[in-house]
Short mmCIF file of C-alpha atoms in Angstrom, two decimals:
data_model
loop_
_atom_site.label_atom_id
_atom_site.label_comp_id
_atom_site.label_asym_id
_atom_site.label_seq_id
_atom_site.Cartn_x
_atom_site.Cartn_y
_atom_site.Cartn_z
CA MET W 1 -34.30 31.44 -84.98
CA ARG W 2 -36.42 32.51 -82.06
CA VAL W 3 -35.86 30.78 -78.72
CA PRO W 4 -39.14 29.87 -77.04
CA GLU W 5 -39.80 31.54 -73.75
CA ARG W 6 -39.59 29.37 -70.56
CA LYS W 7 -41.99 29.92 -67.79
CA ILE W 8 -40.26 30.01 -64.40
CA SER W 9 -42.54 28.92 -61.62
CA MET W 10 -41.97 30.83 -58.41
CA LEU W 11 -42.53 29.28 -54.98
CA PRO W 12 -44.92 31.15 -52.79
CA ALA W 13 -43.27 33.20 -50.06
CA GLU W 14 -44.83 31.01 -47.38
CA ALA W 15 -43.32 27.88 -48.94
CA VAL W 16 -39.87 29.47 -49.11
CA GLU W 17 -40.11 30.51 -45.45
CA ARG W 18 -41.21 26.98 -44.53
CA VAL W 19 -38.29 25.39 -46.39
CA ILE W 20 -35.84 27.81 -44.71
CA TRP W 21 -37.37 27.18 -41.30
CA LEU W 22 -37.30 23.41 -41.73
CA GLY W 23 -33.78 23.52 -43.10
CA GLY W 24 -32.66 25.55 -40.11
CA PHE W 25 -34.38 23.12 -37.77
CA TRP W 26 -32.68 20.19 -39.52
CA LEU W 27 -29.27 21.88 -39.31
CA LEU W 28 -29.79 22.63 -35.63
CA PHE W 29 -30.72 19.02 -35.02
CA VAL W 30 -27.59 17.72 -36.79
CA VAL W 31 -25.32 20.03 -34.75
CA ALA W 32 -27.05 19.11 -31.47
CA TRP W 33 -27.02 15.41 -32.34
CA ALA W 34 -23.29 15.50 -33.16
CA ALA W 35 -22.55 17.34 -29.91
CA ILE W 36 -24.53 14.79 -27.89
CA CYS W 37 -22.74 11.87 -29.57
CA MET W 38 -19.33 13.41 -28.79
CA TRP W 39 -20.29 14.07 -25.17
CA VAL W 40 -21.64 10.54 -24.68
CA GLU W 41 -18.45 9.11 -26.23
CA HIS W 42 -16.29 11.01 -23.71
CA ASP W 43 -18.56 10.59 -20.68
CA ALA W 44 -19.13 6.85 -21.17
CA ARG W 45 -15.37 6.28 -21.20
CA GLN W 46 -15.09 8.17 -17.93
CA VAL W 47 -18.02 6.46 -16.18
CA PHE W 48 -18.21 2.93 -17.66
CA GLY W 49 -14.63 2.50 -18.83
CA LYS W 50 -15.73 2.17 -22.48
CA SER W 51 -17.86 4.15 -24.91
CA MET W 52 -19.65 1.20 -26.47
CA PRO W 53 -22.55 0.55 -26.78
CA TRP W 54 -23.67 4.01 -25.65
CA SER W 55 -22.06 6.13 -28.38
CA LEU W 56 -23.04 3.64 -31.08
CA GLY W 57 -26.63 3.72 -29.83
CA PHE W 58 -26.88 7.51 -30.16
CA VAL W 59 -25.26 7.41 -33.61
CA MET W 60 -27.78 4.81 -34.76
CA ILE W 61 -30.75 6.73 -33.31
CA GLY W 62 -29.75 9.95 -35.07
CA ALA W 63 -28.96 8.18 -38.35
CA SER W 64 -32.33 6.40 -38.26
CA LEU W 65 -34.20 9.69 -37.77
CA LEU W 66 -32.30 11.33 -40.63
CA LEU W 67 -33.05 8.39 -42.90
CA ALA W 68 -36.71 8.53 -41.94
CA THR W 69 -36.77 12.24 -42.78
CA TYR W 70 -35.22 11.57 -46.18
CA LEU W 71 -37.78 8.85 -46.98
CA TRP W 72 -40.94 10.37 -45.53
CA GLY W 73 -40.25 14.09 -45.44
CA PHE W 74 -39.98 16.79 -42.83
CA ALA W 75 -43.28 15.80 -41.27
CA LEU W 76 -41.24 13.57 -38.93
CA LEU W 77 -39.14 16.43 -37.58
CA PRO W 78 -41.26 16.85 -34.43
CA LEU W 79 -40.33 13.26 -33.62
CA PHE W 80 -36.72 14.43 -33.18
CA THR W 81 -37.70 16.63 -30.26
CA LEU W 82 -39.02 13.56 -28.44
CA VAL W 83 -36.66 10.69 -29.28
CA ILE W 84 -33.28 12.39 -28.79
CA PRO W 85 -34.08 14.04 -25.41
CA ALA W 86 -35.72 10.81 -24.18
CA SER W 87 -32.64 8.79 -25.16
CA LEU W 88 -30.34 11.31 -23.51
CA GLN W 89 -32.40 11.29 -20.33
CA GLY W 90 -32.27 7.49 -20.24
CA TYR W 91 -28.47 7.54 -20.52
CA VAL W 92 -28.18 10.18 -17.78
CA LEU W 93 -30.35 8.12 -15.41
CA VAL W 94 -28.11 5.08 -15.92
CA ARG W 95 -24.81 6.94 -15.60
CA ASP W 96 -25.95 8.83 -12.48
CA ARG W 97 -26.33 5.48 -10.67
CA LYS W 98 -22.63 4.76 -11.29
CA VAL W 99 -21.06 8.01 -10.13
CA PRO W 100 -20.62 9.74 -6.74
CA ALA W 101 -23.22 12.30 -5.67
CA ASP W 102 -21.02 15.27 -6.63
CA ARG W 103 -20.80 14.05 -10.26
CA LYS W 104 -24.50 13.38 -10.89
CA ILE W 105 -26.09 15.42 -13.68
CA LEU W 106 -29.60 15.32 -12.24
CA SER W 107 -28.57 17.32 -9.19
CA GLN W 108 -28.54 20.87 -7.91
CA LYS W 109 -24.74 20.89 -7.91
CA PHE W 110 -24.58 20.23 -11.65
CA VAL W 111 -27.09 23.01 -12.39
CA GLU W 112 -24.97 25.41 -10.34
CA ARG W 113 -21.75 24.43 -12.12
CA ALA W 114 -23.31 24.66 -15.59
CA THR W 115 -24.95 28.01 -14.87
CA LEU W 116 -21.73 29.47 -13.46
CA ALA W 117 -19.76 28.23 -16.48
CA ILE W 118 -22.16 30.01 -18.86
CA ALA W 119 -22.18 33.13 -16.67
CA GLU W 120 -18.38 33.21 -16.71
CA LYS W 121 -18.33 33.32 -20.50
CA LEU W 122 -20.88 36.17 -20.41
CA GLY W 123 -18.97 38.09 -17.74
CA LEU W 124 -21.74 37.64 -15.16
CA GLN W 125 -20.07 35.10 -12.88
CA SER W 126 -19.98 37.28 -9.73
CA GLN W 127 -23.65 38.28 -10.04
CA VAL W 128 -24.85 34.71 -10.60
CA ALA W 129 -22.66 33.33 -7.81
CA SER W 130 -24.05 35.95 -5.44
CA TRP W 131 -27.59 35.01 -6.44
CA PHE W 132 -26.89 31.31 -5.76
CA GLU W 133 -25.52 32.13 -2.29
CA GLN W 134 -28.61 34.15 -1.41
CA THR W 135 -31.33 31.91 -2.81
CA LEU W 136 -30.03 28.32 -2.62
CA PRO W 137 -29.28 26.41 0.58
CA THR W 138 -25.56 26.10 1.17
CA LYS W 139 -24.09 22.62 1.16
CA GLN W 140 -20.70 21.57 2.40
CA ALA W 141 -18.27 21.22 -0.49
CA PRO W 142 -16.90 17.73 -1.11
CA PRO W 143 -13.49 17.19 0.51
CA LYS W 144 -10.60 18.15 -1.72
CA VAL W 145 -8.01 15.58 -2.70
CA GLN W 146 -4.47 16.61 -1.81
CA PHE W 147 -1.28 14.82 -2.84
CA MET W 148 1.74 14.71 -0.52
CA ARG W 149 5.25 13.32 -0.90
CA LYS W 150 6.47 10.63 1.48
CA ASP W 151 8.30 13.24 3.58
CA GLY W 152 4.99 15.00 4.26
CA SER W 153 5.55 17.99 1.97
CA GLY W 154 2.83 19.07 -0.42
CA ILE W 155 3.06 18.67 -4.17
CA ASP W 156 4.31 21.96 -5.63
CA GLY W 157 1.89 23.41 -8.12
CA GLN W 158 -1.15 21.30 -7.25
CA GLY W 159 -4.16 23.26 -8.28
CA GLY W 160 -2.61 24.62 -11.45
CA LYS W 161 0.24 26.86 -10.21
CA ASN W 162 3.70 26.40 -11.72
CA LEU W 163 2.48 23.58 -13.96
CA ASP W 164 2.09 23.40 -17.71
CA LYS W 165 -1.43 22.97 -19.06
CA GLU W 166 -1.16 19.21 -19.75
CA THR W 167 0.29 18.33 -16.33
CA SER W 168 -2.19 20.60 -14.55
CA GLN W 169 -5.07 18.83 -16.29
CA ALA W 170 -3.56 15.43 -15.41
CA VAL W 171 -3.43 16.41 -11.72
CA LYS W 172 -7.09 17.47 -11.81
CA THR W 173 -7.99 14.17 -13.49
CA LEU W 174 -6.07 12.23 -10.82
CA GLU W 175 -7.93 14.11 -8.09
CA ASP W 176 -11.19 12.88 -9.60
CA VAL W 177 -9.86 9.31 -10.00
CA PHE W 178 -8.74 9.09 -6.37
CA ALA W 179 -11.96 10.65 -5.09
CA ARG W 180 -14.02 8.06 -6.96
CA ALA W 181 -11.77 5.16 -5.95
CA ILE W 182 -11.87 6.15 -2.27
CA ASP W 183 -15.65 6.60 -2.44
CA LEU W 184 -15.86 3.01 -3.72
CA ALA W 185 -13.50 1.82 -0.92
CA ALA W 186 -10.99 0.55 -3.48
CA THR W 187 -7.77 -1.08 -2.28
CA ASP W 188 -5.87 -0.92 -5.58
CA ILE W 189 -5.88 1.25 -8.70
CA HIS W 190 -4.49 -0.12 -11.98
CA LEU W 191 -3.48 2.09 -14.91
CA ASP W 192 -3.20 -0.15 -17.98
CA PRO W 193 -2.05 1.18 -21.39
CA LYS W 194 -3.82 -0.23 -24.44
CA GLU W 195 -2.73 -0.69 -28.05
CA SER W 196 -4.95 2.18 -29.20
CA GLY W 197 -3.14 4.65 -26.92
CA GLU W 198 -5.98 4.56 -24.43
CA LEU W 199 -5.21 4.36 -20.69
CA GLN W 200 -7.67 2.12 -18.89
CA VAL W 201 -8.12 2.76 -15.16
CA ARG W 202 -9.44 -0.12 -13.08
CA CYS W 203 -9.81 -0.53 -9.34
CA ARG W 204 -10.18 -3.44 -6.97
CA VAL W 205 -13.21 -3.15 -4.70
CA ASP W 206 -13.88 -5.90 -2.15
CA GLY W 207 -11.35 -8.07 -3.97
CA ILE W 208 -13.00 -7.76 -7.40
CA MET W 209 -11.52 -5.78 -10.30
CA GLY W 210 -13.77 -3.38 -12.20
CA ASN W 211 -13.48 -0.55 -14.71
CA LEU W 212 -13.30 2.95 -13.28
CA ALA W 213 -12.59 5.09 -16.36
CA SER W 214 -10.62 5.32 -19.59
CA PHE W 215 -8.57 8.23 -20.88
CA VAL W 216 -7.06 9.22 -24.22
CA GLY W 217 -4.83 12.03 -25.43
CA PRO W 218 -3.19 14.44 -22.96
CA ASP W 219 -4.95 12.94 -19.93
CA ALA W 220 -3.54 9.48 -20.68
CA ARG W 221 -0.04 10.82 -21.34
CA GLY W 222 0.16 13.02 -18.28
CA MET W 223 -1.35 10.83 -15.55
CA VAL W 224 1.45 8.28 -15.21
CA SER W 225 4.12 11.00 -15.42
CA ALA W 226 2.41 13.04 -12.69
CA LEU W 227 2.15 10.00 -10.42
CA LYS W 228 5.84 9.23 -10.94
CA VAL W 229 6.67 12.79 -9.87
CA PHE W 230 4.51 12.31 -6.75
CA GLY W 231 6.43 9.13 -5.88
CA ASP W 232 9.92 10.57 -6.60
CA MET W 233 10.44 8.18 -9.52
CA ASP W 234 12.40 8.81 -12.71
CA ILE W 235 9.85 9.97 -15.29
CA ALA W 236 12.33 9.40 -18.14
CA GLU W 237 12.85 5.71 -17.26
CA ARG W 238 10.12 3.61 -18.85
CA ARG W 239 11.98 0.35 -19.51
CA ARG W 240 12.62 -0.80 -15.94
CA PRO W 241 10.27 -1.39 -13.00
CA GLN W 242 10.21 1.35 -10.37
CA ASP W 243 8.70 1.72 -6.90
CA GLY W 244 7.63 4.85 -5.09
CA THR W 245 5.45 6.09 -2.26
CA PHE W 246 3.35 9.18 -1.63
CA ALA W 247 0.21 10.07 0.29
CA VAL W 248 -3.30 11.23 -0.53
CA VAL W 249 -5.36 13.25 1.93
CA ILE W 250 -9.09 13.65 1.40
CA GLY W 251 -11.01 15.40 4.15
CA SER W 252 -9.81 13.98 7.48
CA ARG W 253 -8.62 10.71 5.94
CA ARG W 254 -5.06 9.94 4.87
CA PHE W 255 -4.03 7.16 2.53
CA ASP W 256 -0.45 6.00 2.05
CA ILE W 257 0.04 5.08 -1.61
CA ARG W 258 2.48 2.40 -2.73
CA ALA W 259 3.19 2.82 -6.45
CA ALA W 260 4.83 0.24 -8.74
CA THR W 261 5.50 0.63 -12.46
CA GLY W 262 6.54 -1.84 -15.11
CA PRO W 263 6.96 -1.96 -18.89
CA THR W 264 4.36 -3.60 -21.13
CA SER W 265 4.14 -4.05 -24.90
CA PHE W 266 1.87 -0.97 -25.15
CA GLY W 267 3.55 1.33 -22.65
CA GLU W 268 4.16 1.76 -18.96
CA LYS W 269 1.73 0.19 -16.51
CA MET W 270 1.26 1.46 -12.95
CA VAL W 271 -0.40 -0.15 -9.94
CA LEU W 272 -1.28 1.85 -6.83
CA ARG W 273 -1.99 0.22 -3.46
CA LEU W 274 -4.16 2.37 -1.17
CA LEU W 275 -3.36 1.89 2.51
CA ASP W 276 -5.76 3.57 4.90
CA ALA W 277 -3.61 5.07 7.64
CA ASP W 278 -6.44 4.48 10.14
CA GLY W 279 -7.25 0.98 8.96
CA GLY W 280 -4.19 -1.01 10.04
CA VAL W 281 -5.76 -2.29 13.23
CA VAL W 282 -9.41 -3.27 13.07
CA LYS W 283 -11.39 -1.25 15.59
CA GLY W 284 -12.97 -3.53 18.12
CA GLY W 285 -10.08 -6.01 18.20
CA ILE W 286 -10.11 -9.66 17.24
CA LYS W 287 -13.86 -9.95 17.76
CA SER W 288 -14.32 -7.63 14.76
CA LEU W 289 -12.49 -9.96 12.35
CA GLY W 290 -15.59 -12.10 11.80
CA MET W 291 -14.32 -15.29 13.47
CA ARG W 292 -16.50 -17.95 15.00
CA GLU W 293 -16.57 -17.75 18.79
CA ALA W 294 -14.51 -20.93 19.23
CA VAL W 295 -11.77 -19.70 16.87
CA GLN W 296 -11.76 -16.25 18.46
CA ASN W 297 -11.38 -17.65 22.00
CA SER W 298 -8.57 -20.00 20.93
CA LEU W 299 -6.71 -17.23 19.11
CA GLU W 300 -6.97 -14.83 22.04
CA SER W 301 -5.44 -17.51 24.24
CA ILE W 302 -2.62 -18.23 21.77
CA ILE W 303 -1.41 -14.66 21.23
CA HIS W 304 -0.93 -14.09 24.96
CA GLN W 305 1.38 -17.06 25.40
CA PRO W 306 4.97 -16.20 26.43
CA HIS W 307 6.55 -18.13 23.56
CA GLY W 308 5.58 -19.96 20.40
CA MET W 309 4.66 -19.14 16.79
CA LEU W 310 1.42 -18.21 15.03
CA ILE W 311 1.47 -18.53 11.25
CA VAL W 312 -1.27 -16.83 9.23
CA SER W 313 -1.62 -18.26 5.72
CA GLY W 314 -3.54 -17.27 2.62
CA PRO W 315 -3.07 -15.73 -0.82
CA THR W 316 -2.22 -12.10 -1.50
CA GLY W 317 -5.03 -9.78 -0.42
CA SER W 318 -6.62 -12.19 2.06
CA GLY W 319 -6.12 -9.87 5.06
CA LYS W 320 -3.14 -11.62 6.69
CA THR W 321 -1.37 -8.39 7.67
CA THR W 322 -4.56 -6.86 9.09
CA THR W 323 -5.11 -9.96 11.24
CA LEU W 324 -1.55 -9.80 12.60
CA TYR W 325 -1.77 -6.06 13.31
CA THR W 326 -5.07 -6.62 15.10
CA ALA W 327 -3.50 -9.41 17.17
CA LEU W 328 -0.62 -7.10 18.12
CA GLY W 329 -3.21 -4.54 19.18
CA GLU W 330 -4.45 -7.03 21.79
CA ILE W 331 -1.02 -7.15 23.47
CA ASP W 332 0.05 -4.59 26.05
CA THR W 333 2.67 -2.60 24.13
CA LEU W 334 3.95 -0.80 27.23
CA SER W 335 4.82 -3.89 29.26
CA ARG W 336 6.22 -5.90 26.33
CA ASN W 337 8.85 -5.05 23.72
CA ILE W 338 7.28 -5.64 20.30
CA VAL W 339 9.36 -5.50 17.10
CA THR W 340 8.18 -5.94 13.51
CA ILE W 341 10.14 -6.70 10.34
CA GLU W 342 8.12 -5.86 7.22
CA ASP W 343 8.47 -5.47 3.46
CA PRO W 344 7.27 -2.74 3.29
CA ILE W 345 5.80 -1.20 6.46
CA GLU W 346 2.12 -0.90 5.60
CA TYR W 347 0.75 0.83 8.71
CA ARG W 348 2.40 2.74 11.54
CA LEU W 349 1.75 1.26 14.97
CA ASP W 350 2.07 3.13 18.26
CA ASN W 351 4.71 2.00 20.79
CA ILE W 352 6.01 -0.70 18.42
CA SER W 353 9.44 -0.74 16.74
CA GLN W 354 9.01 -1.28 13.00
CA THR W 355 11.84 -2.04 10.57
CA ALA W 356 11.55 -2.25 6.79
CA VAL W 357 13.42 -4.75 4.61
CA ASN W 358 15.83 -3.05 2.21
CA ASN W 359 17.42 -5.48 -0.23
CA ALA W 360 19.43 -2.70 -1.88
CA ALA W 361 21.17 -2.11 1.46
CA ASP W 362 21.47 -5.88 2.07
CA LEU W 363 18.88 -5.70 4.87
CA THR W 364 17.00 -8.97 4.43
CA PHE W 365 14.45 -10.59 6.71
CA ALA W 366 17.11 -12.98 8.05
CA LYS W 367 19.74 -10.30 8.77
CA ILE W 368 17.30 -7.94 10.47
CA LEU W 369 15.86 -10.84 12.49
CA ARG W 370 19.33 -11.78 13.78
CA SER W 371 19.86 -8.18 14.86
CA VAL W 372 16.40 -7.93 16.47
CA LEU W 373 17.08 -10.99 18.64
CA ARG W 374 19.86 -8.98 20.36
CA GLN W 375 17.40 -6.18 21.22
CA ASP W 376 15.59 -8.02 24.05
CA PRO W 377 12.26 -8.52 22.18
CA ASP W 378 9.22 -10.18 23.73
CA VAL W 379 7.12 -10.34 20.56
CA ILE W 380 8.43 -10.41 16.98
CA LEU W 381 6.42 -10.02 13.80
CA VAL W 382 8.15 -11.30 10.66
CA GLY W 383 6.18 -9.98 7.70
CA GLU W 384 6.56 -13.13 5.59
CA VAL W 385 8.45 -16.41 5.61
CA ARG W 386 9.98 -16.67 2.15
CA ASP W 387 13.01 -18.93 2.58
CA LYS W 388 14.55 -21.60 4.77
CA GLU W 389 16.98 -19.25 6.56
CA THR W 390 14.29 -16.82 7.74
CA ALA W 391 11.96 -19.64 8.78
CA GLU W 392 14.63 -21.41 10.81
CA ILE W 393 15.72 -18.26 12.66
CA ALA W 394 12.09 -17.35 13.44
CA MET W 395 11.31 -20.86 14.72
CA ARG W 396 14.39 -20.99 16.93
CA ALA W 397 13.36 -17.61 18.35
CA ALA W 398 9.92 -19.08 19.12
CA MET W 399 11.63 -21.86 21.06
CA THR W 400 13.79 -19.51 23.16
CA GLY W 401 11.30 -17.35 25.00
CA HIS W 402 9.81 -15.17 22.23
CA PHE W 403 6.39 -15.20 20.59
CA VAL W 404 6.65 -14.92 16.81
CA PHE W 405 3.93 -13.85 14.38
CA THR W 406 4.47 -14.45 10.68
CA THR W 407 2.68 -15.14 7.39
CA ILE W 408 3.14 -17.56 4.52
CA HIS W 409 1.48 -18.01 1.14
CA ALA W 410 -0.47 -21.27 1.28
CA ASN W 411 -3.97 -22.45 0.47
CA ASP W 412 -4.99 -23.73 3.91
CA THR W 413 -3.60 -24.95 7.23
CA ALA W 414 -2.59 -28.40 5.99
CA THR W 415 -0.71 -27.07 2.96
CA THR W 416 1.06 -24.58 5.25
CA VAL W 417 2.73 -27.48 7.06
CA THR W 418 3.76 -29.20 3.83
CA ARG W 419 5.00 -25.88 2.44
CA LEU W 420 7.37 -25.52 5.40
CA LEU W 421 8.62 -29.05 4.81
CA ASP W 422 9.09 -28.30 1.11
CA ILE W 423 11.37 -25.30 1.73
CA GLY W 424 13.63 -27.52 3.83
CA ILE W 425 12.53 -27.00 7.44
CA GLU W 426 13.10 -30.05 9.63
CA SER W 427 9.90 -31.66 10.86
CA SER W 428 11.23 -31.71 14.43
CA LEU W 429 11.70 -27.92 14.33
CA ILE W 430 8.13 -27.38 13.05
CA GLN W 431 6.84 -29.74 15.70
CA SER W 432 8.57 -27.87 18.52
CA ALA W 433 8.17 -24.23 17.43
CA VAL W 434 4.74 -23.79 15.82
CA THR W 435 1.78 -23.21 18.13
CA ALA W 436 -0.97 -22.81 15.55
CA VAL W 437 -1.69 -22.05 11.90
CA LEU W 438 -4.58 -19.76 10.92
CA ALA W 439 -5.73 -19.90 7.29
CA GLN W 440 -8.12 -17.22 6.10
CA ARG W 441 -9.95 -15.69 3.15
CA LEU W 442 -12.06 -12.58 2.69
CA VAL W 443 -15.62 -12.92 1.38
CA ARG W 444 -17.85 -10.06 0.31
CA VAL W 445 -20.75 -9.16 2.59
CA LEU W 446 -24.23 -8.93 1.07
CA CYS W 447 -25.64 -5.41 0.90
CA LYS W 448 -28.14 -5.01 3.72
CA GLU W 449 -30.26 -2.64 1.62
CA CYS W 450 -31.01 -5.00 -1.26
CA LYS W 451 -30.19 -8.64 -0.45
CA GLU W 452 -33.00 -11.02 -1.38
CA PRO W 453 -34.05 -14.29 0.35
CA TYR W 454 -34.58 -17.41 -1.73
CA ALA W 455 -35.30 -21.10 -1.19
CA LEU W 456 -32.31 -23.41 -0.91
CA PRO W 457 -32.10 -25.61 -4.06
CA ASP W 458 -32.72 -29.34 -3.57
CA ASP W 459 -29.31 -30.34 -4.94
CA MET W 460 -27.62 -28.02 -2.43
CA ARG W 461 -29.72 -29.49 0.40
CA LYS W 462 -28.54 -32.98 -0.52
CA LYS W 463 -24.93 -31.88 -0.78
CA LEU W 464 -25.06 -30.26 2.67
CA HIS W 465 -27.16 -33.09 4.17
CA ILE W 466 -29.99 -30.73 5.14
CA PRO W 467 -33.38 -32.48 5.67
CA ALA W 468 -36.06 -31.53 3.16
CA ASP W 469 -38.48 -30.51 5.92
CA LYS W 470 -36.00 -28.15 7.63
CA LYS W 471 -36.60 -24.51 6.80
CA VAL W 472 -33.41 -22.75 5.70
CA VAL W 473 -33.34 -19.12 4.55
CA VAL W 474 -30.41 -17.96 2.47
CA TYR W 475 -29.85 -14.73 0.56
CA LYS W 476 -28.52 -13.63 -2.82
CA PRO W 477 -27.25 -10.29 -4.18
CA LYS W 478 -29.50 -7.93 -6.12
CA GLY W 479 -27.78 -4.54 -6.53
CA CYS W 480 -28.79 -0.99 -5.60
CA PRO W 481 -27.26 2.51 -5.47
CA ALA W 482 -26.01 1.89 -1.92
CA CYS W 483 -23.70 -0.91 -3.12
CA HIS W 484 -23.03 0.61 -6.58
CA GLY W 485 -25.07 -2.15 -8.20
CA THR W 486 -22.83 -5.03 -7.08
CA GLY W 487 -25.08 -6.51 -4.40
CA TYR W 488 -22.19 -6.56 -1.94
CA LYS W 489 -20.76 -3.98 0.44
CA GLY W 490 -17.67 -4.64 2.54
CA ARG W 491 -15.87 -7.88 3.39
CA THR W 492 -15.50 -10.23 6.31
CA GLY W 493 -13.18 -13.13 7.06
CA ILE W 494 -13.64 -16.88 7.04
CA HIS W 495 -11.08 -18.79 9.07
CA GLU W 496 -9.56 -22.23 9.61
CA LEU W 497 -7.50 -22.69 12.80
CA LEU W 498 -5.15 -25.66 13.20
CA ILE W 499 -3.85 -25.94 16.76
CA PHE W 500 -0.75 -28.09 17.18
CA ASP W 501 -1.86 -30.56 19.84
CA ALA W 502 -0.04 -33.79 20.75
CA ALA W 503 -1.64 -35.76 17.88
CA ILE W 504 -0.68 -33.21 15.24
CA ARG W 505 2.89 -32.88 16.55
CA GLU W 506 3.35 -36.63 16.52
CA LEU W 507 1.96 -36.84 12.99
CA ILE W 508 4.34 -34.15 11.64
CA VAL W 509 7.46 -36.12 12.58
CA GLY W 510 6.68 -38.66 9.86
CA ASN W 511 6.43 -36.05 7.01
CA PRO W 512 2.69 -36.65 6.49
CA SER W 513 0.61 -35.93 3.40
CA ILE W 514 -1.84 -33.02 3.16
CA GLU W 515 -4.78 -35.43 3.43
CA ALA W 516 -3.39 -37.00 6.61
CA ILE W 517 -2.88 -33.61 8.28
CA ARG W 518 -6.34 -32.44 7.25
CA ALA W 519 -7.99 -35.63 8.53
CA ALA W 520 -6.22 -35.37 11.90
CA ALA W 521 -7.21 -31.69 12.21
CA ARG W 522 -10.84 -32.44 11.38
CA LYS W 523 -10.82 -35.22 13.98
CA ALA W 524 -9.60 -32.68 16.56
CA GLY W 525 -12.57 -30.42 15.75
CA MET W 526 -11.19 -28.02 13.13
CA LYS W 527 -13.73 -26.42 10.77
CA THR W 528 -12.52 -25.87 7.21
CA LEU W 529 -12.62 -22.57 5.32
CA GLN W 530 -15.65 -23.74 3.36
CA GLU W 531 -17.51 -24.78 6.51
CA SER W 532 -16.71 -21.41 8.08
CA GLY W 533 -18.06 -19.71 4.97
CA LEU W 534 -21.28 -21.76 4.98
CA THR W 535 -21.89 -20.65 8.56
CA LYS W 536 -21.91 -17.06 7.29
CA VAL W 537 -24.21 -18.03 4.42
CA PHE W 538 -26.83 -19.43 6.81
CA ALA W 539 -26.42 -16.32 8.97
CA GLY W 540 -27.37 -14.17 5.96
CA ALA W 541 -24.00 -12.42 5.79
CA THR W 542 -22.86 -13.65 2.37
CA SER W 543 -23.94 -15.87 -0.53
CA PHE W 544 -23.17 -19.45 -1.61
CA GLU W 545 -21.57 -18.18 -4.82
CA GLU W 546 -19.20 -15.92 -2.89
CA VAL W 547 -18.05 -18.67 -0.53
CA MET W 548 -17.50 -21.10 -3.41
CA ARG W 549 -15.53 -18.42 -5.28
CA VAL W 550 -12.92 -18.05 -2.55
CA ALA W 551 -12.99 -21.44 -0.80
CA LYS W 552 -13.49 -24.18 -3.36
#
C-alpha cells in the first residue's frame, strides 16, 4: 500500500525572523517585568512600610498586557514600551516624595551610584569615578551615621570590618534607618516583629506614629541583635525585658539612645528613644516654650522664689522634662546649688549635679532625696512623683527653704491636686508646700509652606460664641515635601497654670472635687488647655483638629 505524500508548507524566511524577533521581545518584556515587580516589592516595603498595593498593581498591569497579547496578537507589543515605563515613572515620583534627598531616584546622586556600580562590574570604576570628579560639580557627602557605646568608644567593625556578612548588612541597614528617622525629627523608633517573620519599623514624629520601613530575612534577624550589641545587652536572652544605652553621631549632632526590649508572641520587640544631646534646654529660654505672655510672666516669677514647689503635669511625651530643664536654665547655676534626681538622666546639664535612680542598687527617689537634703541644695529637681514617700519628702523640703521642681502624670491642673490626695498626701501638706501646678500638652505646628486658610464653620462659631459678622481666619493642613506630606512641622506647647492663691489653698483643706478646683481656678483667671490651644488656632499656628486631639 502506497502512503500518500504530504505537502509541508514552509514559512517564509521573513515570517520566521518576525516570529523570532517578537518572541525575543516578549521574553525580554517578561524578564524586565518580573525584575520590576521584585524591585517594587522590596522598595515599597522600605519606603512605605508595606508592598501593597504597589507590587500588586505592577503584577496586574503586566498580566493584563500579556492577556491582551494572547487575545489580540503581538500587534499590542509596542504598548508595553509605553505602559510599563509610565507606571514605573509614576511609582518613582510618589516614592521620591517620601524619602530623603540622598535616596531619591530622580537625582544626580542616584545616576552616579548606578553608573559606578555598573562600572565596577566591568572593571572601569576608577576611570568612571575620575570622569565624574572632573565633569560633575562636587557636592558635600551626606553625614555618616556612627554608633558609639555609652562609654564613648566606637563600635568595633562598623563599616564591615571584623563582622560577618549578615551583621555587616544589618549595621548598614541601621545606618539608613537612623539617618531617615533623624531627618524626620523622630523621637522614638519601634521595631515590631510580625507573624510572617517581617520586622516592621515605625517612628514617632511630632507625637504621631508612622511606618518607616519593613524588613524580612537577614536584615530582620540581624537588626535587633546588632542593636543589643550596641547597648551592651545579652543577645541570647530573648524572654526577659532588657534595657541598654548607646549613642548615634551624625555630622555634628549627637543623640543618646535609650533602648528597651521585651518579648512578644512573634519575637523580640525593641523601642529606641532618641535624645538630642543639644535639645535638653530649649534655646531662648522659657519664652521659647510657646506660653501665653501671662503664663510666661507668672512662671518666671515662680521659679525664682527661694522656696516652694512647681509641679508639671501631663501624659508621657508631653514635654514635662524639657520644660523643667528650661526652667533650670533660667536659674543662676553658679550662685545656687542645683541637684537633680532622675530616672534616667535624659540630658547632661552644665554646673548641675545629676543623680540617676538605680533600683537594682536600692537607690530610689526617696532614698536619694534624703541624701540630697544633706548636701546643702538650693534647688532640687525630682524627676517624677510616683509614691507617697517621695511626695512627702519633696513637699517637706519645699517648706524648709528649698525650691522643688517635679512632675506627675495627670490630665490637668485640677486632677493633679486630686491625684496627690489619692496617693495619700495630707491636704494640709499640699496646701502649704505647692506653689503652682503647670499642665501642658504638645500640639503639632502647621507647615508654613502649605497651610491653607478656610472659613470657620457656623457650628464652630456658635460653640465658641463668635458673632457671625466677625471675620475669623483659621488654617488647615495640606501636605507638601517640606513637611513630608503631613501638613505639620514641629510642635509647640499649650499650657494651663494653676497658682495656689489664698482661695485655692482654703479650698484644698476640704478635699474638694475636680469640678470645684477647676471652677475656683477659672474664677481666678486660669485659662484651660483647650482655651490655650484655641488661642494658637486663631493665631494660625495649629488647627482645630490638632487641639481637639490632645485637649478634649
